[in-house]
Amino acid sequence: MFQQEQSLFVLSLHVIIQYQIMEKLTIIKVGGRIVEEEASLKQLLRDFSQIKGNKILVHGGGRSATKLAGRLGLESRMVNGRRITDLETLQVVTMVYGGLVNKNIVAGLQALNVNALGLTGADINLIRSEKRPVADIDYGFVGDVKEVNTGMLYSLVSWGITPILAPLTHDMQGNMLNTNADTIAGETARSLAGIFDVSLVYCFEKKGVLMDENNDDSVISSLNKAGFRDLVRKGIIQGGMIPKLENAFNSVEAGVKEVVITSANEIGKDSGTRIVKD
Amino acid sequence: MFQQEQSLFVLSLHVIIQYQIMEKLTIIKVGGRIVEEEASLKQLLRDFSQIKGNKILVHGGGRSATKLAGRLGLESRMVNGRRITDLETLQVVTMVYGGLVNKNIVAGLQALNVNALGLTGADINLIRSEKRPVADIDYGFVGDVKEVNTGMLYSLVSWGITPILAPLTHDMQGNMLNTNADTIAGETARSLAGIFDVSLVYCFEKKGVLMDENNDDSVISSLNKAGFRDLVRKGIIQGGMIPKLENAFNSVEAGVKEVVITSANEIGKDSGTRIVKD
C-alpha cells in the first residue's frame, strides 16, 4: 500500500515535470507575396531568425507558380482558391515550391545562422497524402493529408534543425501532390501538439481578423468559437476567412496551444488575433 | 612497462576492431539523361533501392534545365561542359535540380521503401561553396566547393536516411550556386572517406572506360595512375574523360576506397572500370 502511494507520488511528480518542461514550438505560415518579393522576404527572414527556440516555417508560392505557368503558356485555373493541378502544373509547382521558393528561404536563413532544412512531404516521408477523389470537381494532382511523420519532425527539431516546409506532399506511390500550405501548417501543428506547446501563426495581408474591413486597425485581439459564430452570423467575418478560422478552431480543439492570425510584419510581436478554445 | 604494453595491446585491438567495423557507403552519381526519362529513372531507382547498406545518390539534370530555359526564351551557354549561370539561369537550375528532378527521385524512392531525403548544399549547410572568381570566363553563379558538412552527412546516413543530393550549393551569404554534380559526388566521397569504406560510382552512357571507343565491350576493368597516363599519351583516353578520371584519382588518393566508372544499367553489378591507387 505504501509502495503504491509512493509510485503514484513519483508518477505525479513525473507528470508535473513533463508538463513544466514541455518546450515551445512556433510554426509560422507565410503566403506567397511575402516570400516572393526580395525586400519582404529579407525582412521576414530577419524576423523569423529572431524567434527564440524551436520553429518551423511553412511557405506558399502561388504567385510565382502562376507567373511561371504563364511564361510556359499554361493556364492557371483556380476553384475555391485551389489550383487545378494537371501533370504540367504539378511539375511547375514542384519546381517553384520545392525548388525556387524553398531554397531561396533556406539559403537566406543559413546566412542568418538558422540551420534551415527545406522539405517537401516526400522527403523522409514527412507528410503522406492521398489524391483528392473526383467529386464535382477534378482538382488533379492535389493531395489531402493523411499522415504526418511526427517522430521524424520531432527528431529534426530536437536536433536544432529548422524545417522549412513547401506545400507539397506525396502518396507513397511515387507521386508528388500539390497541397494547400495552410493545411500543411495546421496538420503539422496538430501532430506536434502532444510534444510541444505549439503556437501556430498564420500570416496574411491584414494585421488580424478585422471588426471593420475598411479599418486596418480594428483587429479583434481574441476570438473563441461562440464569438466567431456570432460574427459570421452578423456578416462581419465572411469569404475566405471562414474556412481559415474553422481550420484554426480545429487546431486549438486538437491541442494546439494557440493560433494567431497576423501580418508578416508583426511576427514575434504580441499582436494579431488569437484564436482560443473558450 | 607492463602497463604500457597492455595499453598498446588494447590500442591495437581497438584499431583492429575499428578497421573491421568500418561500414561500407556507396555513393552513386547519375547524369541527366538517366534521371530525366521516365523509363530509365524507374529502372535506376529500382536498382538503387536494391543496394544494401548506407548509400547516397547524387544527380544531374542538365538536359531538363536546358529544356526549361529554352521554353522560357533563355539561351543556354556552355563553356568546357560548364553552364554559364546568370541570375535567370540560376533560378532555372534551382527549380529543375532542387525541385523537379530531386523530388521526383525522392518520391520514387520512398515508394520503394528507401527513406530518401532530397538536399541541396544549402540545406543544413551541407555544402558550402564560393562563387567562382572571374578569370578568362565569367561563369556567373557557379560555386567551387569549399566545405562539406561531414558530421551532418554522417548523422543522416547513420539514422538510416538516404541523402539525394542536387548539384546546388550555397555561399553562406544567402545565395544558391550552381555546382557540378561530379564534383559534389567527389567532394562528398572524400569527406566521408575517414568514416566509411566509400565506393564512389560514376554512371555514364558507356559501360566503363573503353580501350576502343567503337567497341562498347572493350571496357578496361582496372586502371591505376601509371596506366591512365600511358593511355592519355597514346590518345586512347581523351576529351571529357580526362578531367573525370583525374577527379577519380584525386578521390582514391584522398582515401576513397574505390571509384567505379560504369553504366547506370550496371549499378550493383561487379562491372565497369575500377580506378585504383596502385
Coordinates of C-alpha atoms in Angstrom, one line a residue:
Chain A
M1 CA 0.0 0.0 0.0
F2 CA 2.8 2.4 1.0
Q3 CA 4.7 1.3 -2.1
Q4 CA 1.6 2.1 -4.3
E5 CA 1.3 5.5 -2.8
Q6 CA 4.9 6.1 -3.4
S7 CA 4.8 5.1 -7.0
L8 CA 1.7 7.3 -7.5
F9 CA 3.7 10.2 -6.0
V10 CA 6.6 9.5 -8.4
L11 CA 4.2 9.3 -11.3
S12 CA 2.5 12.7 -10.3
L13 CA 5.9 14.2 -10.0
H14 CA 6.9 12.9 -13.4
V15 CA 3.7 14.3 -14.9
I16 CA 4.4 17.7 -13.3
I17 CA 8.0 17.7 -14.5
Q18 CA 6.9 16.7 -18.0
Y19 CA 4.3 19.4 -18.1
Q20 CA 6.7 22.0 -16.9
I21 CA 9.5 21.1 -19.4
M22 CA 7.2 21.0 -22.4
E23 CA 9.1 23.2 -24.8
K24 CA 7.6 25.9 -27.0
L25 CA 7.4 25.4 -30.8
T26 CA 6.4 28.2 -33.1
I27 CA 5.1 27.3 -36.6
I28 CA 4.8 30.2 -38.9
K29 CA 2.9 30.0 -42.2
V30 CA 3.6 32.7 -44.8
G31 CA 1.8 33.1 -48.0
G32 CA 3.1 33.8 -51.5
R33 CA 3.5 37.5 -51.8
I34 CA 5.8 37.8 -48.7
V35 CA 8.3 35.1 -49.7
E36 CA 8.2 36.0 -53.4
E37 CA 9.4 39.6 -53.2
E38 CA 13.1 40.3 -52.4
A39 CA 12.5 43.1 -49.8
S40 CA 9.6 41.5 -47.9
L41 CA 11.4 38.1 -47.9
K42 CA 14.5 39.6 -46.4
Q43 CA 12.5 41.3 -43.6
L44 CA 10.6 38.1 -43.0
L45 CA 13.7 36.0 -42.7
R46 CA 15.3 38.5 -40.3
D47 CA 12.2 38.5 -38.1
F48 CA 11.9 34.7 -38.3
S49 CA 15.6 34.3 -37.4
Q50 CA 14.9 36.3 -34.2
I51 CA 12.3 33.9 -32.9
K52 CA 13.7 32.0 -30.0
G53 CA 13.5 28.3 -29.5
N54 CA 12.1 25.6 -31.8
K55 CA 10.5 26.7 -35.0
I56 CA 9.1 25.6 -38.4
L57 CA 8.3 27.7 -41.4
V58 CA 5.6 26.7 -43.9
H59 CA 5.5 28.7 -47.1
G60 CA 3.3 29.2 -50.2
G61 CA 4.4 30.4 -53.6
G62 CA 1.3 30.5 -55.7
R63 CA 2.0 33.8 -57.4
S64 CA 5.4 32.6 -58.7
A65 CA 3.8 29.3 -59.8
T66 CA 1.1 31.3 -61.8
K67 CA 3.8 33.5 -63.3
L68 CA 6.0 30.6 -64.4
A69 CA 2.9 28.7 -65.7
G70 CA 2.0 31.8 -67.7
R71 CA 5.5 32.1 -69.2
L72 CA 5.2 28.4 -70.2
G73 CA 1.9 29.0 -71.8
L74 CA -0.1 27.1 -69.2
E75 CA -3.4 28.4 -68.0
S76 CA -3.8 28.6 -64.2
R77 CA -7.2 27.5 -63.2
M78 CA -8.4 28.1 -59.6
V79 CA -11.5 26.8 -58.0
N80 CA -12.4 27.9 -54.4
G81 CA -8.9 29.2 -54.1
R82 CA -7.4 25.9 -55.0
R83 CA -5.2 25.3 -58.1
I84 CA -6.4 22.7 -60.6
T85 CA -3.2 20.7 -60.9
D86 CA -2.7 18.7 -64.1
L87 CA 0.6 17.0 -64.8
E88 CA 2.3 20.0 -66.3
T89 CA 1.0 22.2 -63.4
L90 CA 2.3 19.6 -60.9
Q91 CA 5.8 20.0 -62.5
V92 CA 5.5 23.8 -62.2
V93 CA 4.6 23.7 -58.5
T94 CA 7.2 21.1 -57.7
M95 CA 9.8 23.4 -59.3
V96 CA 8.6 26.6 -57.8
Y97 CA 7.6 25.5 -54.3
G98 CA 10.1 22.7 -53.8
G99 CA 13.0 24.4 -55.7
L100 CA 12.9 28.1 -56.2
V101 CA 11.0 29.4 -53.2
N102 CA 12.1 26.8 -50.7
K103 CA 15.8 27.0 -51.5
N104 CA 15.8 30.8 -51.5
I105 CA 14.4 30.7 -48.0
V106 CA 16.8 28.0 -46.9
A107 CA 19.9 29.9 -48.2
G108 CA 18.6 33.1 -46.7
L109 CA 18.1 31.6 -43.3
Q110 CA 21.5 29.8 -43.4
A111 CA 23.1 33.2 -43.9
L112 CA 21.3 34.3 -40.7
N113 CA 22.7 31.3 -38.8
V114 CA 19.4 29.4 -38.7
N115 CA 20.1 25.7 -39.5
A116 CA 17.3 25.5 -42.1
L117 CA 16.4 22.3 -43.9
G118 CA 14.0 22.5 -46.9
L119 CA 11.5 19.7 -47.1
T120 CA 8.5 18.5 -49.1
G121 CA 6.2 15.8 -47.7
A122 CA 8.1 13.2 -49.8
D123 CA 11.4 13.9 -48.0
I124 CA 11.9 11.3 -45.2
N125 CA 8.2 10.6 -45.8
L126 CA 7.3 13.6 -43.8
I127 CA 3.7 14.1 -45.0
R128 CA 1.7 11.4 -46.8
S129 CA -1.4 12.4 -48.6
E130 CA -4.0 10.8 -50.9
K131 CA -5.0 12.2 -54.3
R132 CA -8.3 14.0 -53.8
P133 CA -11.2 11.9 -55.1
V134 CA -13.0 13.4 -58.0
A135 CA -16.5 14.7 -56.9
D136 CA -18.0 17.7 -58.6
I137 CA -14.5 19.0 -59.5
D138 CA -11.4 17.1 -60.6
Y139 CA -8.6 19.0 -58.8
G140 CA -6.0 16.7 -60.5
F141 CA -2.7 16.1 -58.6
V142 CA -3.9 17.6 -55.3
G143 CA -3.3 15.8 -52.1
D144 CA -5.4 15.5 -48.9
V145 CA -3.1 15.0 -45.9
K146 CA -3.4 11.5 -44.3
E147 CA -0.4 11.3 -42.0
V148 CA 2.3 13.5 -40.6
N149 CA 5.6 11.8 -39.6
T150 CA 5.6 13.2 -36.0
G151 CA 8.6 11.3 -34.8
M152 CA 10.8 12.4 -37.7
L153 CA 9.7 16.1 -37.3
Y154 CA 10.3 15.9 -33.6
S155 CA 13.7 14.5 -34.1
L156 CA 14.7 17.2 -36.6
V157 CA 13.5 20.0 -34.3
S158 CA 15.2 18.4 -31.3
W159 CA 18.5 18.2 -33.2
G160 CA 18.3 22.0 -33.6
I161 CA 17.2 21.9 -37.2
T162 CA 14.6 24.3 -38.5
P163 CA 12.3 22.6 -41.1
I164 CA 11.1 24.8 -44.0
L165 CA 8.1 23.1 -45.4
A166 CA 7.0 23.5 -49.1
P167 CA 3.3 22.9 -49.8
L168 CA 3.9 19.6 -51.5
T169 CA 3.2 16.1 -50.2
H170 CA 3.5 12.6 -51.7
D171 CA 1.3 9.5 -51.9
M172 CA 3.9 6.8 -51.2
Q173 CA 3.2 5.5 -54.7
G174 CA 5.9 7.7 -56.3
N175 CA 3.7 10.8 -57.0
M176 CA 4.2 14.3 -55.7
L177 CA 0.9 16.0 -54.8
N178 CA 0.1 19.7 -54.6
T179 CA -1.2 20.5 -51.1
N180 CA -2.5 23.7 -49.5
A181 CA 0.1 25.4 -47.3
D182 CA -2.5 26.4 -44.6
T183 CA -3.5 22.7 -44.3
I184 CA 0.2 21.6 -44.0
A185 CA 0.7 24.2 -41.2
G186 CA -2.4 23.0 -39.4
E187 CA -1.7 19.3 -39.7
T188 CA 1.9 19.8 -38.7
A189 CA 0.8 21.8 -35.6
R190 CA -1.8 19.2 -34.6
S191 CA 0.7 16.4 -35.0
L192 CA 3.2 18.0 -32.7
A193 CA 0.7 19.3 -30.1
G194 CA 1.3 16.4 -27.8
I195 CA 5.0 17.0 -27.6
F196 CA 5.4 20.8 -27.7
D197 CA 3.4 23.9 -26.6
V198 CA 2.6 24.8 -30.2
S199 CA 2.0 28.3 -31.3
L200 CA 0.7 28.3 -34.9
V201 CA 0.9 31.7 -36.6
Y202 CA -0.8 32.4 -39.9
C203 CA 0.5 35.5 -41.7
F204 CA -1.6 37.3 -44.2
E205 CA -2.0 40.8 -45.6
K206 CA -4.0 42.3 -42.7
K207 CA -2.9 42.7 -39.1
G208 CA -5.5 40.2 -37.9
V209 CA -9.2 39.5 -38.1
L210 CA -10.9 42.9 -38.5
M211 CA -14.2 44.1 -37.0
D212 CA -14.4 46.6 -39.8
E213 CA -12.8 45.6 -43.1
N214 CA -12.1 49.2 -44.0
N215 CA -10.2 49.9 -40.8
D216 CA -6.9 48.1 -40.7
D217 CA -6.6 48.9 -37.0
S218 CA -9.9 47.3 -35.9
V219 CA -8.1 44.0 -35.1
I220 CA -10.1 41.5 -32.9
S221 CA -7.4 40.6 -30.3
S222 CA -9.1 37.3 -29.1
L223 CA -11.7 35.1 -30.6
N224 CA -13.5 32.0 -29.3
K225 CA -15.9 29.8 -31.2
A226 CA -19.1 31.4 -29.9
G227 CA -17.7 34.8 -30.8
F228 CA -16.7 33.5 -34.2
R229 CA -20.2 32.1 -34.9
D230 CA -21.7 35.4 -33.9
L231 CA -19.5 37.4 -36.2
V232 CA -20.2 35.1 -39.1
R233 CA -24.0 35.5 -38.5
K234 CA -23.6 39.2 -38.5
G235 CA -21.6 39.1 -41.8
I236 CA -18.5 40.7 -40.2
I237 CA -16.4 37.6 -40.9
Q238 CA -17.0 36.3 -44.4
G239 CA -15.5 34.7 -47.5
G240 CA -12.1 33.1 -47.4
M241 CA -11.6 34.0 -43.7
I242 CA -14.3 31.5 -42.6
P243 CA -12.5 28.2 -43.7
K244 CA -9.2 29.7 -42.4
L245 CA -10.8 30.3 -38.9
E246 CA -12.6 27.0 -38.9
N247 CA -9.2 25.3 -39.6
A248 CA -7.8 27.4 -36.7
F249 CA -10.5 26.2 -34.3
N250 CA -9.9 22.6 -35.3
S251 CA -6.3 23.1 -34.3
V252 CA -6.9 24.6 -30.9
E253 CA -9.5 21.8 -30.3
A254 CA -6.9 19.3 -31.2
G255 CA -4.5 20.6 -28.6
V256 CA -2.6 23.4 -30.4
K257 CA -2.0 25.9 -27.6
E258 CA -2.8 29.0 -29.7
V259 CA -3.4 30.0 -33.2
V260 CA -2.5 33.6 -34.2
I261 CA -3.7 35.4 -37.3
T262 CA -1.5 38.4 -38.0
S263 CA 0.5 40.2 -40.6
A264 CA 4.0 39.1 -41.6
N265 CA 5.3 42.4 -40.4
E266 CA 4.2 41.6 -36.9
I267 CA 6.0 38.2 -36.4
G268 CA 7.4 38.0 -32.9
K269 CA 5.2 40.8 -31.6
D270 CA 2.3 40.2 -29.3
S271 CA -0.3 41.4 -31.8
G272 CA -2.9 40.0 -34.2
T273 CA -5.9 37.9 -33.5
R274 CA -5.6 35.0 -31.0
I275 CA -7.9 32.0 -31.6
V276 CA -8.6 30.4 -28.3
K277 CA -10.6 27.4 -27.2
D278 CA -13.0 29.1 -24.8
Chain B
M1 CA 56.3 -1.1 -18.5
F2 CA 53.8 -4.0 -18.4
Q3 CA 51.0 -1.4 -18.2
Q4 CA 52.3 0.4 -21.2
E5 CA 52.5 -2.8 -23.2
Q6 CA 49.0 -3.7 -22.1
S7 CA 47.6 -0.3 -23.2
L8 CA 49.4 -0.7 -26.5
F9 CA 47.8 -4.0 -26.9
V10 CA 44.4 -2.5 -26.1
L11 CA 45.0 0.3 -28.6
S12 CA 46.0 -2.1 -31.3
L13 CA 42.9 -4.2 -30.6
H14 CA 40.9 -1.0 -30.8
V15 CA 42.4 -0.1 -34.2
I16 CA 41.7 -3.6 -35.5
I17 CA 38.1 -3.5 -34.3
Q18 CA 37.6 -0.1 -35.7
Y19 CA 39.1 -1.2 -39.0
Q20 CA 36.9 -4.2 -39.1
I21 CA 33.7 -2.5 -38.3
M22 CA 34.1 0.4 -40.8
E23 CA 30.9 0.3 -42.7
K24 CA 30.5 0.4 -46.4
L25 CA 28.9 3.5 -48.1
T26 CA 28.0 3.6 -51.7
I27 CA 27.8 7.0 -53.5
I28 CA 26.2 6.8 -56.9
K29 CA 26.4 9.7 -59.3
V30 CA 23.9 9.7 -62.2
G31 CA 23.8 12.2 -65.0
G32 CA 20.9 13.9 -66.6
R33 CA 19.6 11.6 -69.2
I34 CA 19.0 8.7 -66.9
V35 CA 17.0 10.6 -64.3
E36 CA 15.1 12.7 -66.8
E37 CA 13.4 9.9 -68.7
E38 CA 10.5 8.1 -67.1
A39 CA 11.6 4.5 -68.0
S40 CA 15.3 4.8 -67.3
L41 CA 14.6 6.7 -64.0
K42 CA 12.3 3.9 -62.8
Q43 CA 14.9 1.2 -63.6
L44 CA 17.6 3.3 -61.9
L45 CA 15.5 3.7 -58.7
R46 CA 14.8 0.0 -58.6
D47 CA 18.5 -0.8 -58.9
F48 CA 19.5 1.8 -56.4
S49 CA 16.9 0.6 -53.9
Q50 CA 18.5 -2.9 -54.1
I51 CA 21.9 -1.6 -53.0
K52 CA 22.5 -2.8 -49.4
G53 CA 23.7 -0.6 -46.6
N54 CA 24.5 3.1 -46.5
K55 CA 24.0 5.0 -49.7
I56 CA 23.9 8.4 -51.2
L57 CA 22.6 9.4 -54.7
V58 CA 24.0 12.5 -56.5
H59 CA 22.1 13.6 -59.6
G60 CA 22.4 16.0 -62.5
G61 CA 19.6 17.4 -64.6
G62 CA 21.2 19.5 -67.2
R63 CA 19.0 18.4 -70.1
S64 CA 15.8 19.4 -68.2
A65 CA 17.4 22.7 -67.3
T66 CA 18.3 23.4 -70.9
K67 CA 14.8 22.4 -72.0
L68 CA 13.1 24.7 -69.4
A69 CA 15.5 27.6 -70.2
G70 CA 14.6 27.2 -73.9
R71 CA 10.8 27.3 -73.2
L72 CA 11.5 30.5 -71.2
G73 CA 13.4 32.0 -74.1
L74 CA 16.7 31.9 -72.2
E75 CA 19.9 30.8 -74.1
S76 CA 21.9 28.0 -72.5
R77 CA 25.6 28.8 -72.9
M78 CA 28.1 26.1 -72.0
V79 CA 31.9 26.5 -71.7
N80 CA 34.1 23.4 -71.2
G81 CA 30.9 21.5 -70.3
R82 CA 30.0 24.1 -67.6
R83 CA 26.8 26.1 -67.8
I84 CA 27.3 29.9 -67.7
T85 CA 24.8 30.8 -64.9
D86 CA 23.3 34.2 -64.9
L87 CA 20.6 35.1 -62.4
E88 CA 17.7 33.8 -64.5
T89 CA 19.6 30.6 -65.3
L90 CA 20.3 30.2 -61.5
Q91 CA 16.6 30.3 -60.9
V92 CA 16.1 27.7 -63.7
V93 CA 18.6 25.2 -62.2
T94 CA 17.3 25.8 -58.7
M95 CA 13.9 24.9 -59.9
V96 CA 14.9 22.0 -62.0
Y97 CA 17.7 20.4 -59.9
G98 CA 16.4 21.3 -56.4
G99 CA 12.7 20.9 -57.3
L100 CA 11.6 18.8 -60.2
V101 CA 14.4 16.2 -60.6
N102 CA 15.2 15.9 -56.9
K103 CA 11.6 15.5 -55.7
N104 CA 10.8 13.0 -58.5
I105 CA 13.7 10.9 -57.3
V106 CA 12.8 11.2 -53.6
A107 CA 9.1 10.3 -54.2
G108 CA 10.1 7.4 -56.4
L109 CA 12.5 6.0 -53.8
Q110 CA 10.0 6.5 -50.9
A111 CA 7.6 4.3 -52.9
L112 CA 10.4 1.7 -52.9
N113 CA 10.9 2.0 -49.1
V114 CA 14.1 3.9 -49.3
N115 CA 14.0 6.7 -46.7
A116 CA 15.2 9.4 -49.2
L117 CA 15.8 13.0 -48.2
G118 CA 16.4 15.5 -51.0
L119 CA 19.1 18.0 -50.3
T120 CA 20.9 20.9 -51.8
G121 CA 24.2 22.2 -50.3
A122 CA 22.2 25.0 -48.6
D123 CA 20.0 22.6 -46.6
I124 CA 21.5 22.1 -43.1
N125 CA 24.5 23.9 -44.6
L126 CA 25.6 20.6 -46.2
I127 CA 28.0 22.0 -48.8
R128 CA 29.4 25.5 -48.7
S129 CA 31.0 26.9 -51.8
E130 CA 32.4 30.2 -53.1
K131 CA 31.4 31.9 -56.3
R132 CA 34.0 31.1 -58.9
P133 CA 36.3 34.1 -59.4
V134 CA 36.2 35.6 -62.9
A135 CA 39.3 34.8 -64.8
D136 CA 39.1 34.4 -68.6
I137 CA 35.5 33.4 -68.3
D138 CA 32.7 34.7 -66.1
Y139 CA 30.7 31.6 -65.2
G140 CA 28.3 33.6 -63.1
F141 CA 26.6 31.9 -60.2
V142 CA 28.8 28.8 -60.2
G143 CA 30.2 27.6 -56.9
D144 CA 33.5 25.9 -56.2
V145 CA 33.1 23.6 -53.2
K146 CA 34.9 24.8 -50.0
E147 CA 33.5 22.6 -47.2
V148 CA 31.3 19.5 -46.8
N149 CA 29.4 19.2 -43.5
T150 CA 30.8 15.7 -42.8
G151 CA 29.2 15.4 -39.4
M152 CA 25.7 16.2 -40.6
L153 CA 26.0 13.8 -43.5
Y154 CA 27.4 11.1 -41.3
S155 CA 24.5 11.6 -38.9
L156 CA 21.9 11.4 -41.6
V157 CA 23.3 8.2 -43.0
S158 CA 23.7 6.6 -39.6
W159 CA 20.0 7.4 -38.9
G160 CA 19.1 5.3 -41.9
I161 CA 18.4 8.2 -44.2
T162 CA 19.5 8.2 -47.8
P163 CA 20.6 11.6 -48.9
I164 CA 19.7 12.6 -52.5
L165 CA 22.0 15.4 -53.5
A166 CA 21.1 18.0 -56.1
P167 CA 24.0 19.8 -57.9
L168 CA 23.5 23.1 -56.0
T169 CA 25.4 24.6 -53.1
H170 CA 25.3 27.9 -51.3
D171 CA 27.8 30.6 -50.2
M172 CA 26.5 31.2 -46.6
Q173 CA 25.7 34.7 -47.8
G174 CA 22.2 33.8 -48.9
N175 CA 23.0 32.8 -52.5
M176 CA 22.5 29.5 -54.1
L177 CA 25.3 28.4 -56.5
N178 CA 25.2 26.0 -59.5
T179 CA 27.8 23.3 -58.9
N180 CA 28.9 20.4 -61.0
A181 CA 27.4 17.0 -59.9
D182 CA 30.6 15.1 -60.5
T183 CA 32.4 17.5 -58.1
I184 CA 29.7 17.2 -55.5
A185 CA 30.0 13.4 -55.6
G186 CA 33.8 13.5 -55.4
E187 CA 33.9 16.0 -52.5
T188 CA 31.2 14.1 -50.6
A189 CA 33.1 10.8 -51.1
R190 CA 36.4 12.4 -49.9
S191 CA 34.7 14.0 -46.8
L192 CA 33.3 10.6 -45.7
A193 CA 36.4 8.5 -46.6
G194 CA 37.7 8.6 -43.0
I195 CA 34.4 7.2 -41.6
F196 CA 33.2 4.8 -44.2
D197 CA 34.6 2.4 -46.8
V198 CA 33.4 4.6 -49.6
S199 CA 32.7 3.2 -53.0
L200 CA 32.1 6.1 -55.5
V201 CA 30.3 5.1 -58.6
Y202 CA 30.1 7.4 -61.6
C203 CA 27.4 6.3 -64.1
F204 CA 27.5 7.5 -67.7
E205 CA 26.5 6.3 -71.2
K206 CA 29.2 3.7 -71.7
K207 CA 29.9 0.5 -69.7
G208 CA 33.2 2.0 -68.5
V209 CA 36.5 3.4 -69.8
L210 CA 36.9 1.9 -73.2
M211 CA 40.1 0.7 -75.0
D212 CA 38.4 1.2 -78.3
E213 CA 35.7 3.9 -78.4
N214 CA 33.9 2.0 -81.2
N215 CA 33.7 -1.2 -79.2
D216 CA 31.3 -0.9 -76.2
D217 CA 32.6 -4.1 -74.8
S218 CA 36.3 -3.1 -74.6
V219 CA 36.0 -2.0 -71.0
I220 CA 39.2 -1.5 -69.1
S221 CA 38.4 -3.3 -65.8
S222 CA 41.1 -1.7 -63.7
L223 CA 43.2 1.4 -64.1
N224 CA 46.0 2.9 -62.0
K225 CA 47.6 6.3 -62.5
A226 CA 50.5 5.0 -64.5
G227 CA 48.2 3.1 -66.8
F228 CA 46.0 6.2 -67.1
R229 CA 48.9 8.4 -68.1
D230 CA 50.0 5.9 -70.6
L231 CA 46.6 5.7 -72.2
V232 CA 46.3 9.5 -72.3
R233 CA 49.7 9.7 -74.1
K234 CA 48.5 7.1 -76.6
G235 CA 45.4 9.1 -77.3
I236 CA 43.1 6.3 -76.1
I237 CA 41.7 8.3 -73.3
Q238 CA 40.8 11.8 -74.4
G239 CA 38.4 14.7 -74.1
G240 CA 36.0 14.9 -71.2
M241 CA 37.1 11.6 -69.8
I242 CA 40.5 13.1 -68.8
P243 CA 39.2 15.5 -66.1
K244 CA 36.7 12.8 -65.0
L245 CA 39.5 10.4 -64.4
E246 CA 41.8 12.9 -62.8
N247 CA 39.0 13.7 -60.3
A248 CA 38.6 9.9 -59.7
F249 CA 42.4 9.6 -59.0
N250 CA 42.2 12.5 -56.6
S251 CA 39.5 10.7 -54.7
V252 CA 41.3 7.4 -54.3
E253 CA 44.4 9.3 -53.3
A254 CA 42.3 11.1 -50.6
G255 CA 41.2 7.8 -49.1
V256 CA 38.1 6.8 -51.1
K257 CA 38.3 3.0 -51.3
E258 CA 37.3 2.7 -54.9
V259 CA 36.0 4.8 -57.8
V260 CA 34.0 2.9 -60.4
I261 CA 33.1 4.2 -63.8
T262 CA 30.2 2.3 -65.3
S263 CA 26.8 2.4 -67.0
A264 CA 23.7 3.1 -65.0
N265 CA 22.3 -0.2 -66.2
E266 CA 25.2 -2.0 -64.4
I267 CA 24.6 -0.5 -60.9
G268 CA 25.1 -3.1 -58.2
K269 CA 27.0 -5.4 -60.6
D270 CA 30.7 -6.1 -60.5
S271 CA 31.4 -4.4 -63.8
G272 CA 32.8 -1.2 -65.2
T273 CA 36.2 0.4 -64.7
R274 CA 37.7 0.4 -61.3
I275 CA 40.1 3.3 -60.5
V276 CA 42.7 2.1 -58.0
K277 CA 45.5 3.7 -56.2
D278 CA 48.3 1.4 -57.4

